[in-house]
mmCIF file with all atom_site columns, C-alpha atoms and ligand atoms in Angstrom:
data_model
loop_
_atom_site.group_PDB
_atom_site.id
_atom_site.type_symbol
_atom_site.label_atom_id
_atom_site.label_alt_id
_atom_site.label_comp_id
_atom_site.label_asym_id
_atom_site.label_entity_id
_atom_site.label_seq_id
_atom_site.pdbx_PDB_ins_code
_atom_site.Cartn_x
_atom_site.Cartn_y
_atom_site.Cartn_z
_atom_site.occupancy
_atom_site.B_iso_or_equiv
_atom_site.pdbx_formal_charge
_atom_site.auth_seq_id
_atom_site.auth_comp_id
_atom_site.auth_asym_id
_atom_site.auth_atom_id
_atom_site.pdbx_PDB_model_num
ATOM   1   C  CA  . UNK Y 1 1   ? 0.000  0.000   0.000   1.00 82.00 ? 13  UNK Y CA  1
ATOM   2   C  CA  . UNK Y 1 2   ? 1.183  3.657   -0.527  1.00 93.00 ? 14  UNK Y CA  1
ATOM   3   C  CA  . UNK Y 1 3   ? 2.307  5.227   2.204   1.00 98.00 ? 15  UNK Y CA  1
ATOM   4   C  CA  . UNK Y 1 4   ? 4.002  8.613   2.971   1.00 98.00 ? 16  UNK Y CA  1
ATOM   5   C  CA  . UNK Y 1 5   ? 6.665  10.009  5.181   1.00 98.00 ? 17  UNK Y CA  1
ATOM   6   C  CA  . UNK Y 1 6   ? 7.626  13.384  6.574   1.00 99.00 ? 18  UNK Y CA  1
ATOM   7   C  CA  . UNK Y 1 7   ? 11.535 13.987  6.177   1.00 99.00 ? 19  UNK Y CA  1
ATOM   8   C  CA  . UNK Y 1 8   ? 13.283 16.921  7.314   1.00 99.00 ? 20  UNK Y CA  1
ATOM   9   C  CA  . UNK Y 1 9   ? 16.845 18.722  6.424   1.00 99.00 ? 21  UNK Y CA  1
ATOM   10  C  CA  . UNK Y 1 10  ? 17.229 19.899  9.952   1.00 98.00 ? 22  UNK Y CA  1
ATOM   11  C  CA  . UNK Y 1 11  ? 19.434 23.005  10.647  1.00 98.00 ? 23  UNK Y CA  1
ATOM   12  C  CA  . UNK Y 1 12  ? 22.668 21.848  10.101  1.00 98.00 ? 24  UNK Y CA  1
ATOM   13  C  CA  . UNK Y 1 13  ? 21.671 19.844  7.062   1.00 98.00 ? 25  UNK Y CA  1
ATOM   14  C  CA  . UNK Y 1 14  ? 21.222 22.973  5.601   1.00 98.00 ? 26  UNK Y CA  1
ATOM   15  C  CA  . UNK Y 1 15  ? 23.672 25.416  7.062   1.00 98.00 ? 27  UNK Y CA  1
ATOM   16  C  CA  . UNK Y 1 16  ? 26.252 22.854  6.023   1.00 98.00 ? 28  UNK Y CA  1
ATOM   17  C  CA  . UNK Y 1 17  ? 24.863 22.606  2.221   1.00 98.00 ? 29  UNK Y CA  1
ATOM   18  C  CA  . UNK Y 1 18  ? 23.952 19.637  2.194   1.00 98.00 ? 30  UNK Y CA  1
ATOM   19  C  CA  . UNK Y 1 19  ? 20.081 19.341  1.494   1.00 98.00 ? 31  UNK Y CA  1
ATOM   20  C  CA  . UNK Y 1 20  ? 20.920 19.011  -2.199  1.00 98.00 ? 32  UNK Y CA  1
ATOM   21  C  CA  . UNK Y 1 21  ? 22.632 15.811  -1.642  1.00 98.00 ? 33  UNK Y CA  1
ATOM   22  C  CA  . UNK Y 1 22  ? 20.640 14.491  0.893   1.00 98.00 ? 34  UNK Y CA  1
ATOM   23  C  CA  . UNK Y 1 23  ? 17.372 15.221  -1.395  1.00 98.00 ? 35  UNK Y CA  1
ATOM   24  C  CA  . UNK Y 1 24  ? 18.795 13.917  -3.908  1.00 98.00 ? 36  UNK Y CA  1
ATOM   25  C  CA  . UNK Y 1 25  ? 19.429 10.605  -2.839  1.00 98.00 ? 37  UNK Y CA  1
ATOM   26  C  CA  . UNK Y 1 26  ? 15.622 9.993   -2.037  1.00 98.00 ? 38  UNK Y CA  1
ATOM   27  C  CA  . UNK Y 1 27  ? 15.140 11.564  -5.777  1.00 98.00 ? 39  UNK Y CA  1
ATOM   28  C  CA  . UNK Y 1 28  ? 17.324 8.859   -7.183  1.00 98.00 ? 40  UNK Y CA  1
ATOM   29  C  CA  . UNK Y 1 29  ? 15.935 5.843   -5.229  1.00 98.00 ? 41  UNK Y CA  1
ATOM   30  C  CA  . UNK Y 1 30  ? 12.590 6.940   -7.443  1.00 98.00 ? 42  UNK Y CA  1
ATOM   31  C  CA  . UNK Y 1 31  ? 10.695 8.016   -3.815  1.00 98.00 ? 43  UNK Y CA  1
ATOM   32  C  CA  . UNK Y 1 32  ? 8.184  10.661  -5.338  1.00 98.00 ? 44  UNK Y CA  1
ATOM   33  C  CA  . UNK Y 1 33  ? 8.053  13.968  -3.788  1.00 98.00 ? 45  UNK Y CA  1
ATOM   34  C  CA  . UNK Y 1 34  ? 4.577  15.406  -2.644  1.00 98.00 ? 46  UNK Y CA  1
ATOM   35  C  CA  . UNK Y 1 35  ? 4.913  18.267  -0.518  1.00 99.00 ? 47  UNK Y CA  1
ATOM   36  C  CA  . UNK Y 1 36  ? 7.908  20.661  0.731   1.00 98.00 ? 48  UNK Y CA  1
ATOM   37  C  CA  . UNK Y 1 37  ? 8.546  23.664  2.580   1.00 98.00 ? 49  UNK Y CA  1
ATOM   38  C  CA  . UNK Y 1 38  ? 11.966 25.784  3.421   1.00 98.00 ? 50  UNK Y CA  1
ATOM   39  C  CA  . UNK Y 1 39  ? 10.689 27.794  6.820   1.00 98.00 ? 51  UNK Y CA  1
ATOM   40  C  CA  . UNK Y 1 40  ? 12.625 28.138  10.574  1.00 98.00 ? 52  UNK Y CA  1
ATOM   41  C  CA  . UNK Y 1 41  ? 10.383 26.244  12.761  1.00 98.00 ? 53  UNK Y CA  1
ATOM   42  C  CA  . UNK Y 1 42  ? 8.815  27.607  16.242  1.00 98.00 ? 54  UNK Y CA  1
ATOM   43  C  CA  . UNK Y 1 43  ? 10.025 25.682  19.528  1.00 98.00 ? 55  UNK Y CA  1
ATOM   44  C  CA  . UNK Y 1 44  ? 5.972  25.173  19.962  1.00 98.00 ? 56  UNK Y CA  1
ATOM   45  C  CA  . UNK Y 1 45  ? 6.386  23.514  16.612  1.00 98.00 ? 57  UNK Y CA  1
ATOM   46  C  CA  . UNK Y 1 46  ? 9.278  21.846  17.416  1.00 98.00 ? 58  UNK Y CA  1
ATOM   47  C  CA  . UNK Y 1 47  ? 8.410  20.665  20.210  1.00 98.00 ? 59  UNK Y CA  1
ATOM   48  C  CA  . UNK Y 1 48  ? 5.000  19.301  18.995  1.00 98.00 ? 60  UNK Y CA  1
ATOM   49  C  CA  . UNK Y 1 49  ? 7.182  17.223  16.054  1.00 98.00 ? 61  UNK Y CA  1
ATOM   50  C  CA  . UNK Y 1 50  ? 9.334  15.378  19.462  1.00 98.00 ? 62  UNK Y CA  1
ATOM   51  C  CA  . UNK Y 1 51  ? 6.375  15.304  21.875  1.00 97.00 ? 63  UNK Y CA  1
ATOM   52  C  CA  . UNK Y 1 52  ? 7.514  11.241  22.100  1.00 96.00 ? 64  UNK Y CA  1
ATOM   53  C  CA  . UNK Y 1 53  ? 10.684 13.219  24.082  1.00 98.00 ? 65  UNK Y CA  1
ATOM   54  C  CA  . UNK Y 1 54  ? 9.334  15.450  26.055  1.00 98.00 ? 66  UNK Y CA  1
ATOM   55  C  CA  . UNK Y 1 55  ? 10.976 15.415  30.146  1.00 98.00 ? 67  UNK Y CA  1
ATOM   56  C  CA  . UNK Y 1 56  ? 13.977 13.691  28.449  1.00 98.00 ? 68  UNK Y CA  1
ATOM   57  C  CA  . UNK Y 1 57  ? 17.518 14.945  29.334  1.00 98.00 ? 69  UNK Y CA  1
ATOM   58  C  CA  . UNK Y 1 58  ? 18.323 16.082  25.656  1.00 97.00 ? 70  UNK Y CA  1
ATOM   59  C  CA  . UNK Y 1 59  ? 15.047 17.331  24.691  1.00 98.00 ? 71  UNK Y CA  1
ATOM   60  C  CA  . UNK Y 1 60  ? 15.570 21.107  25.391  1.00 98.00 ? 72  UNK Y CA  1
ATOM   61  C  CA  . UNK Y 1 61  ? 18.452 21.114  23.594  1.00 98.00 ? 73  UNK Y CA  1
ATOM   62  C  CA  . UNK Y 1 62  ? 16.323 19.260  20.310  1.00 98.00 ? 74  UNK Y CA  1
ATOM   63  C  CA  . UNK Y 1 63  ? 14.369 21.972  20.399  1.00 98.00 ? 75  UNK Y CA  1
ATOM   64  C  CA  . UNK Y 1 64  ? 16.502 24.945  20.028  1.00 98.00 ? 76  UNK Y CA  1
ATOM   65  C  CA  . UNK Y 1 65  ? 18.578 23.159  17.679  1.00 98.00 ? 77  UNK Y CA  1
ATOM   66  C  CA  . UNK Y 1 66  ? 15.816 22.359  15.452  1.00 98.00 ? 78  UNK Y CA  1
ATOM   67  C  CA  . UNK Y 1 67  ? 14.256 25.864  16.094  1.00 98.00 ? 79  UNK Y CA  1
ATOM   68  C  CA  . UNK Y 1 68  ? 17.430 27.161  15.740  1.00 98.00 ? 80  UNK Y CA  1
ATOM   69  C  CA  . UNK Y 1 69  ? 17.665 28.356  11.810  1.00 98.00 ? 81  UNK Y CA  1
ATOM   70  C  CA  . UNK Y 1 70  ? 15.861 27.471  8.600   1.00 98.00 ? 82  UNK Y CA  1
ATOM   71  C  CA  . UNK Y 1 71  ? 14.702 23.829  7.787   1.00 99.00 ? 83  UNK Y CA  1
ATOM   72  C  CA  . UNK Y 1 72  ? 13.365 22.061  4.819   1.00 99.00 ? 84  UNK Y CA  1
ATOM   73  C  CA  . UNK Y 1 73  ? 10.385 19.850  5.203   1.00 99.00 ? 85  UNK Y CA  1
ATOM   74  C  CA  . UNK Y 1 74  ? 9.224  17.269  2.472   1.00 99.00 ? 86  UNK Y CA  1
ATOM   75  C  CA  . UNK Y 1 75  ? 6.923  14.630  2.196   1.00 99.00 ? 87  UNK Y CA  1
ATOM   76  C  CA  . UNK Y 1 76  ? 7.195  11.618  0.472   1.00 99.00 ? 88  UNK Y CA  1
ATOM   77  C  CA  . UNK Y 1 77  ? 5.123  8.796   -0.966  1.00 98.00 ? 89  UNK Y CA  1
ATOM   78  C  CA  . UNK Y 1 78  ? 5.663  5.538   -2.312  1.00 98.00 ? 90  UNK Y CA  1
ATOM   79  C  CA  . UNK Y 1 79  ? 4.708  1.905   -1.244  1.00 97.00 ? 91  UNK Y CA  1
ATOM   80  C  CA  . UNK Y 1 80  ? 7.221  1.014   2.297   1.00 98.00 ? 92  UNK Y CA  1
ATOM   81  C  CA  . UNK Y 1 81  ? 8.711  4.473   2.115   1.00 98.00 ? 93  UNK Y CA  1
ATOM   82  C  CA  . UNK Y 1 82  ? 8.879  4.683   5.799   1.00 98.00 ? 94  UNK Y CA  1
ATOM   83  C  CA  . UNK Y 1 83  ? 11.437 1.777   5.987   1.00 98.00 ? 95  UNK Y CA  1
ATOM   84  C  CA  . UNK Y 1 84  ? 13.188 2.920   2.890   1.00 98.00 ? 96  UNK Y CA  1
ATOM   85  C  CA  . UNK Y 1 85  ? 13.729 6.203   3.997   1.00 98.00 ? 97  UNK Y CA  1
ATOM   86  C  CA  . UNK Y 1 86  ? 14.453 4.942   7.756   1.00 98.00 ? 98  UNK Y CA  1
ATOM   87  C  CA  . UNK Y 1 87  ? 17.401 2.564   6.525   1.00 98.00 ? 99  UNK Y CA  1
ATOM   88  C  CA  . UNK Y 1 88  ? 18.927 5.529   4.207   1.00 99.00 ? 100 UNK Y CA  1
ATOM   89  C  CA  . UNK Y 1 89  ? 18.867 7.956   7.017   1.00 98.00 ? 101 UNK Y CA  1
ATOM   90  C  CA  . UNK Y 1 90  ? 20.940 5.082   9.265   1.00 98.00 ? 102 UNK Y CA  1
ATOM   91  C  CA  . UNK Y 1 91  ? 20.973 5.016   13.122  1.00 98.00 ? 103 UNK Y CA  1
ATOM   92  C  CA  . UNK Y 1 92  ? 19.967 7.917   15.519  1.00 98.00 ? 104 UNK Y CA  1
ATOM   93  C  CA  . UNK Y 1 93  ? 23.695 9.431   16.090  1.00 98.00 ? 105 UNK Y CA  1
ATOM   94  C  CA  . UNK Y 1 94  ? 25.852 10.168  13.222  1.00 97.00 ? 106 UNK Y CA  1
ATOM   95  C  CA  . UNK Y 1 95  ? 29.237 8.461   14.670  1.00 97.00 ? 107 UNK Y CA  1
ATOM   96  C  CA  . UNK Y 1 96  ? 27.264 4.486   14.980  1.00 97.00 ? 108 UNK Y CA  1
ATOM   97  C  CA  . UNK Y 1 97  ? 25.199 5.205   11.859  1.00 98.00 ? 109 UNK Y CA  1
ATOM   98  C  CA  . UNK Y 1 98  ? 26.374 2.764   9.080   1.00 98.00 ? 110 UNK Y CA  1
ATOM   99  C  CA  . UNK Y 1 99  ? 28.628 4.377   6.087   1.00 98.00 ? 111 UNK Y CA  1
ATOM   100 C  CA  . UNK Y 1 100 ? 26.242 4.530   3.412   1.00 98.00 ? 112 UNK Y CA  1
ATOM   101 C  CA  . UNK Y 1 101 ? 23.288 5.955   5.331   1.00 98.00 ? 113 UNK Y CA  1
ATOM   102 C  CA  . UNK Y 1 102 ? 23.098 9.471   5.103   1.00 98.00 ? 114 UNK Y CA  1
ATOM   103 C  CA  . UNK Y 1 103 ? 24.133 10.022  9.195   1.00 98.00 ? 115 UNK Y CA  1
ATOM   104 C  CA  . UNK Y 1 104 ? 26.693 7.424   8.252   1.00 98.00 ? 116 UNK Y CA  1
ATOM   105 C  CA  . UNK Y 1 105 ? 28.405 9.533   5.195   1.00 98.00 ? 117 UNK Y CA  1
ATOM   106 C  CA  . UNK Y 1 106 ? 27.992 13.306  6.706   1.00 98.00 ? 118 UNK Y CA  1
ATOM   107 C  CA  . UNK Y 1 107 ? 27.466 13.362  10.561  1.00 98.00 ? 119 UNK Y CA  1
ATOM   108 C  CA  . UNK Y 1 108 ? 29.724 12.354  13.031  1.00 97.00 ? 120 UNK Y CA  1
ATOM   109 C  CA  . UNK Y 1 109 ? 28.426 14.107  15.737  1.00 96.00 ? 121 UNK Y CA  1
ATOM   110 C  CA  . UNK Y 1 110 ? 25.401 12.669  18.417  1.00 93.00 ? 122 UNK Y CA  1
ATOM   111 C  CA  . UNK Y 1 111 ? 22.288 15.269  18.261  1.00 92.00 ? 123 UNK Y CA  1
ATOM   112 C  CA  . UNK Y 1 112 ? 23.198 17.302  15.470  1.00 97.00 ? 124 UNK Y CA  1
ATOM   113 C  CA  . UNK Y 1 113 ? 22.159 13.955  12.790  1.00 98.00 ? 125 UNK Y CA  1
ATOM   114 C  CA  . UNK Y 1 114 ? 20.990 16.527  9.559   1.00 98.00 ? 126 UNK Y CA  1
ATOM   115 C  CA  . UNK Y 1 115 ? 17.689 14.813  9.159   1.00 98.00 ? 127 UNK Y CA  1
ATOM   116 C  CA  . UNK Y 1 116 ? 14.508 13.752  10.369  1.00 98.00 ? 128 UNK Y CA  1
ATOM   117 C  CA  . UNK Y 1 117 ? 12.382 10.804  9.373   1.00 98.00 ? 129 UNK Y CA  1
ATOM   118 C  CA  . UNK Y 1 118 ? 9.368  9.635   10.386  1.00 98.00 ? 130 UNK Y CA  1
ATOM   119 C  CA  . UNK Y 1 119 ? 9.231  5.955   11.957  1.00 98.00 ? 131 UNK Y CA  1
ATOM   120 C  CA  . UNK Y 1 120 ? 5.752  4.595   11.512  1.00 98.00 ? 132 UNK Y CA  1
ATOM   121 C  CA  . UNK Y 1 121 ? 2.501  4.838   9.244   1.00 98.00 ? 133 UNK Y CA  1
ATOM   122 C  CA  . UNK Y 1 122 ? 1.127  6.540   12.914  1.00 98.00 ? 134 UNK Y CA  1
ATOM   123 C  CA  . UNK Y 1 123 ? 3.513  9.202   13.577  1.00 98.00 ? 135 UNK Y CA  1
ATOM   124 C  CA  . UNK Y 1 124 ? 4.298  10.054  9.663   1.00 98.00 ? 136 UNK Y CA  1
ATOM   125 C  CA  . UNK Y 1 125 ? 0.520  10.624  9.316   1.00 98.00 ? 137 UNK Y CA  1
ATOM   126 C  CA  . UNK Y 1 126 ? 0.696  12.911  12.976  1.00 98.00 ? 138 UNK Y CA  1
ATOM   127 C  CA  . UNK Y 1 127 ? 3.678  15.034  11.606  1.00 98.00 ? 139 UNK Y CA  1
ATOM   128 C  CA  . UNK Y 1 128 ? 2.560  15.805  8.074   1.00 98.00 ? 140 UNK Y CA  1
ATOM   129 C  CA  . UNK Y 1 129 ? -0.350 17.108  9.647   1.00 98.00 ? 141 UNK Y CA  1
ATOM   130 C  CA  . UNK Y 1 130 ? 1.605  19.389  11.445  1.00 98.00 ? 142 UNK Y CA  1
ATOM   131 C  CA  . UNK Y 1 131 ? 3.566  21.260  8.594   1.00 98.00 ? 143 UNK Y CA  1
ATOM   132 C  CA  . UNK Y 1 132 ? 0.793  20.650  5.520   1.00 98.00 ? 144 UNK Y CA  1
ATOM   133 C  CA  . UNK Y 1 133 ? -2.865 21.638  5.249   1.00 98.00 ? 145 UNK Y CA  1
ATOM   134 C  CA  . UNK Y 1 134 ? -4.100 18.576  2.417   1.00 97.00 ? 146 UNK Y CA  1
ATOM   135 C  CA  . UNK Y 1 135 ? -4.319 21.323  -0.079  1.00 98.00 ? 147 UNK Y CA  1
ATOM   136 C  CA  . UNK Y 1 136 ? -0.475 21.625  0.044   1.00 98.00 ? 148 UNK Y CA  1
ATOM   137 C  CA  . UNK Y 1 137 ? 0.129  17.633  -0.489  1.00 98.00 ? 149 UNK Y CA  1
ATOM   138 C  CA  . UNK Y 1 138 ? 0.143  17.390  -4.458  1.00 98.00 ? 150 UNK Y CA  1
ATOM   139 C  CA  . UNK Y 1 139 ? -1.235 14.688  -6.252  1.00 96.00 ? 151 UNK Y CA  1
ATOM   140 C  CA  . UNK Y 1 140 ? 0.457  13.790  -9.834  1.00 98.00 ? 152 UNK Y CA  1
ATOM   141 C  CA  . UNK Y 1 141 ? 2.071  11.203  -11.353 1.00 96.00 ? 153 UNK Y CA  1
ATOM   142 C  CA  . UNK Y 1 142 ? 5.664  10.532  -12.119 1.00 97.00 ? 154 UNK Y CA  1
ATOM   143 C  CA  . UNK Y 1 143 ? 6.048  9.985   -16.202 1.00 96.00 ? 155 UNK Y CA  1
ATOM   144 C  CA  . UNK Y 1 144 ? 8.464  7.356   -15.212 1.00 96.00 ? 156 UNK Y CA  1
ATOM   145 C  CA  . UNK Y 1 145 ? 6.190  5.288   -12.687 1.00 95.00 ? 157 UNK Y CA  1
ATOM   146 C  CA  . UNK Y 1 146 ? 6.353  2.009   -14.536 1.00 95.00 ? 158 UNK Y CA  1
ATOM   147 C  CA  . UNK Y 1 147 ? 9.797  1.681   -14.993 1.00 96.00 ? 159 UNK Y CA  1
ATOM   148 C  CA  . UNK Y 1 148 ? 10.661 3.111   -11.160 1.00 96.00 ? 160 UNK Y CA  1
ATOM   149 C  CA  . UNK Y 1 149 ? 7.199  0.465   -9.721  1.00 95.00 ? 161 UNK Y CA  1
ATOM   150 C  CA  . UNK Y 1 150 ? 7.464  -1.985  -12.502 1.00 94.00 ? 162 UNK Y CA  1
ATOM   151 C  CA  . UNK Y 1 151 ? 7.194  -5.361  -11.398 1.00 90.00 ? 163 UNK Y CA  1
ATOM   152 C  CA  . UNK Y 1 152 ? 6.866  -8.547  -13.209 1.00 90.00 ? 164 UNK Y CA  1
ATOM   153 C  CA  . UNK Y 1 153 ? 4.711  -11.472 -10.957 1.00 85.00 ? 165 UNK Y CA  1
HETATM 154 P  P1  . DAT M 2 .   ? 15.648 9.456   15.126  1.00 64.11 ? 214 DAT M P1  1
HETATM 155 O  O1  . DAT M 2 .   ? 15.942 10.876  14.705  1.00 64.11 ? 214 DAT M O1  1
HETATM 156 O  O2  . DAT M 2 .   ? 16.707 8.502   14.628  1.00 64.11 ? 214 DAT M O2  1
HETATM 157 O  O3  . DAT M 2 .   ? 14.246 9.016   14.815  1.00 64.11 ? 214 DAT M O3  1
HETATM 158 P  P2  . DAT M 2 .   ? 14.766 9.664   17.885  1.00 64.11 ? 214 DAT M P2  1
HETATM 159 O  O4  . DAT M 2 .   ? 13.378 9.879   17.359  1.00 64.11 ? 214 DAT M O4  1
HETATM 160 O  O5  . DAT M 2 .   ? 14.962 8.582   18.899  1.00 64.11 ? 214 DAT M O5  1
HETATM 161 O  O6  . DAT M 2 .   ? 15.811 9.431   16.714  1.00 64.11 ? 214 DAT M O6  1
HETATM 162 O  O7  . DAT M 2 .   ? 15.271 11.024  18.552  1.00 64.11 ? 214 DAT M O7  1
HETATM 163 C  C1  . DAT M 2 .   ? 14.949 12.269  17.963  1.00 64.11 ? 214 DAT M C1  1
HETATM 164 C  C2  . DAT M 2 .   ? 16.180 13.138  17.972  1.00 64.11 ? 214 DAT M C2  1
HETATM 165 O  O8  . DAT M 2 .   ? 16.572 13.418  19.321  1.00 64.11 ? 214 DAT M O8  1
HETATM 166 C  C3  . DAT M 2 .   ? 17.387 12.477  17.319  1.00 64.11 ? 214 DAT M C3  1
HETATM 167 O  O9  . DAT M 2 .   ? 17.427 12.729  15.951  1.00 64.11 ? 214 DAT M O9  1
HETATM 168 C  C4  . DAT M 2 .   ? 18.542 13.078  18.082  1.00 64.11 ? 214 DAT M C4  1
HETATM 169 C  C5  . DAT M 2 .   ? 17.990 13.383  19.444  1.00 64.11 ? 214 DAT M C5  1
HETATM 170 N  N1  . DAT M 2 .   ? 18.303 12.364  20.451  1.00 64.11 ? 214 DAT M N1  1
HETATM 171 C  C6  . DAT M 2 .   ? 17.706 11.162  20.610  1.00 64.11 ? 214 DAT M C6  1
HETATM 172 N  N2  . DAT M 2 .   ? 18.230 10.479  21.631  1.00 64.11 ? 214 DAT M N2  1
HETATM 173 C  C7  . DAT M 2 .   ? 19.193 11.282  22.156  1.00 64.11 ? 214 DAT M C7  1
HETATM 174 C  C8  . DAT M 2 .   ? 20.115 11.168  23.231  1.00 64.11 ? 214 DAT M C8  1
HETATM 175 N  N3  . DAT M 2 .   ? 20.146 10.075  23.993  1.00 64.11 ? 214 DAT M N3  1
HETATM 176 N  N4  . DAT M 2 .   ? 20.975 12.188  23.428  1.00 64.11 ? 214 DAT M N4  1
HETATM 177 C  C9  . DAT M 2 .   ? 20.960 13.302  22.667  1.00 64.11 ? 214 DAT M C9  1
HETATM 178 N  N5  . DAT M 2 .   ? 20.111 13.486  21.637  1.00 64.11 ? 214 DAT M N5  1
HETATM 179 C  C10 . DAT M 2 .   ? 19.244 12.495  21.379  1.00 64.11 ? 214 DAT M C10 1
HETATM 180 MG MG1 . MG  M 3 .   ? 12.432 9.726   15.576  1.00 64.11 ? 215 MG  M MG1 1
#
């Protein structure tokens, strides 16, 4: 079944010019893009997008990091996207995540990881909610569909 995801370039994704590259790598698995946004974020916002870590020891800093300067929020669809995307970002801190992922290649540090990603059907419906009104989720299709989808059982 189709399903969509909500992935952000978080600050330093973008101070460090990277959204490009890490954009483009969902672009070339053949994810299709639905929705996106460049804005800086309100700690209410912010906060509302890590509720899951509220009264946690790092979550004050999450905040003003990710409230911190401009971010750019996308939405994508396609059928397991949520995995996909989850095993391309790679694990939580940049120095354990796997080389290959996208923590893995550019991030070496622990809360500063360039990107967010949601990790279930549940919470990627929850946060697209919070940065796009329906009218602001496109529906097209990619020329290219059957030879991205194709399958052959
Ligand atoms: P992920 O971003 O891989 O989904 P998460 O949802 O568990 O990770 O945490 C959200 C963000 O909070 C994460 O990107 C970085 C930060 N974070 C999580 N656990 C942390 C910890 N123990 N110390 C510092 N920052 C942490
Ligand atoms: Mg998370």
């Amino acid at each position: 079944m189709t399903e969509r995801t909500l992935i952000i370039v978080k600050p330093d994704g973008i101070q460090r010019h990277l959204a490009g590259e890490i954009i483009g790598r969902f672009e070339k698995k053949g994810l299709k893009l639905v929705a996106a946004k460049f804005v800086q974020i309100s700690e209410e916002l912010a906060g509302q997008l890590y509720a899951v870590h509220r009264g946690k020891p790092f979550f004050e800093g999450l905040i003003k990091y990710l409230s911190s300067a401009p971010v750019l929020v996308t939405a994508w669809e396609a059928e397991g996207v949520i995995n996909m995307t989850r095993k391309m970002i790679g694990a939580t801190f940049g120095y354990d995540a796997e080389p290959g992922t996208i923590r893995g290649d550019f991030s070496c540090s622990r809360g500063y990881n360039l990107i967010h990603g949601s990790d279930s059907p549940a919470s990627a419906e929850q946060e697209i909610k919070l940065f796009f009104s329906p009218d602001e989720i496109i529906d097209y299709e990619l020329t290219d569909a059957h030879w991205l989808y194709g399958r052959n059982d």
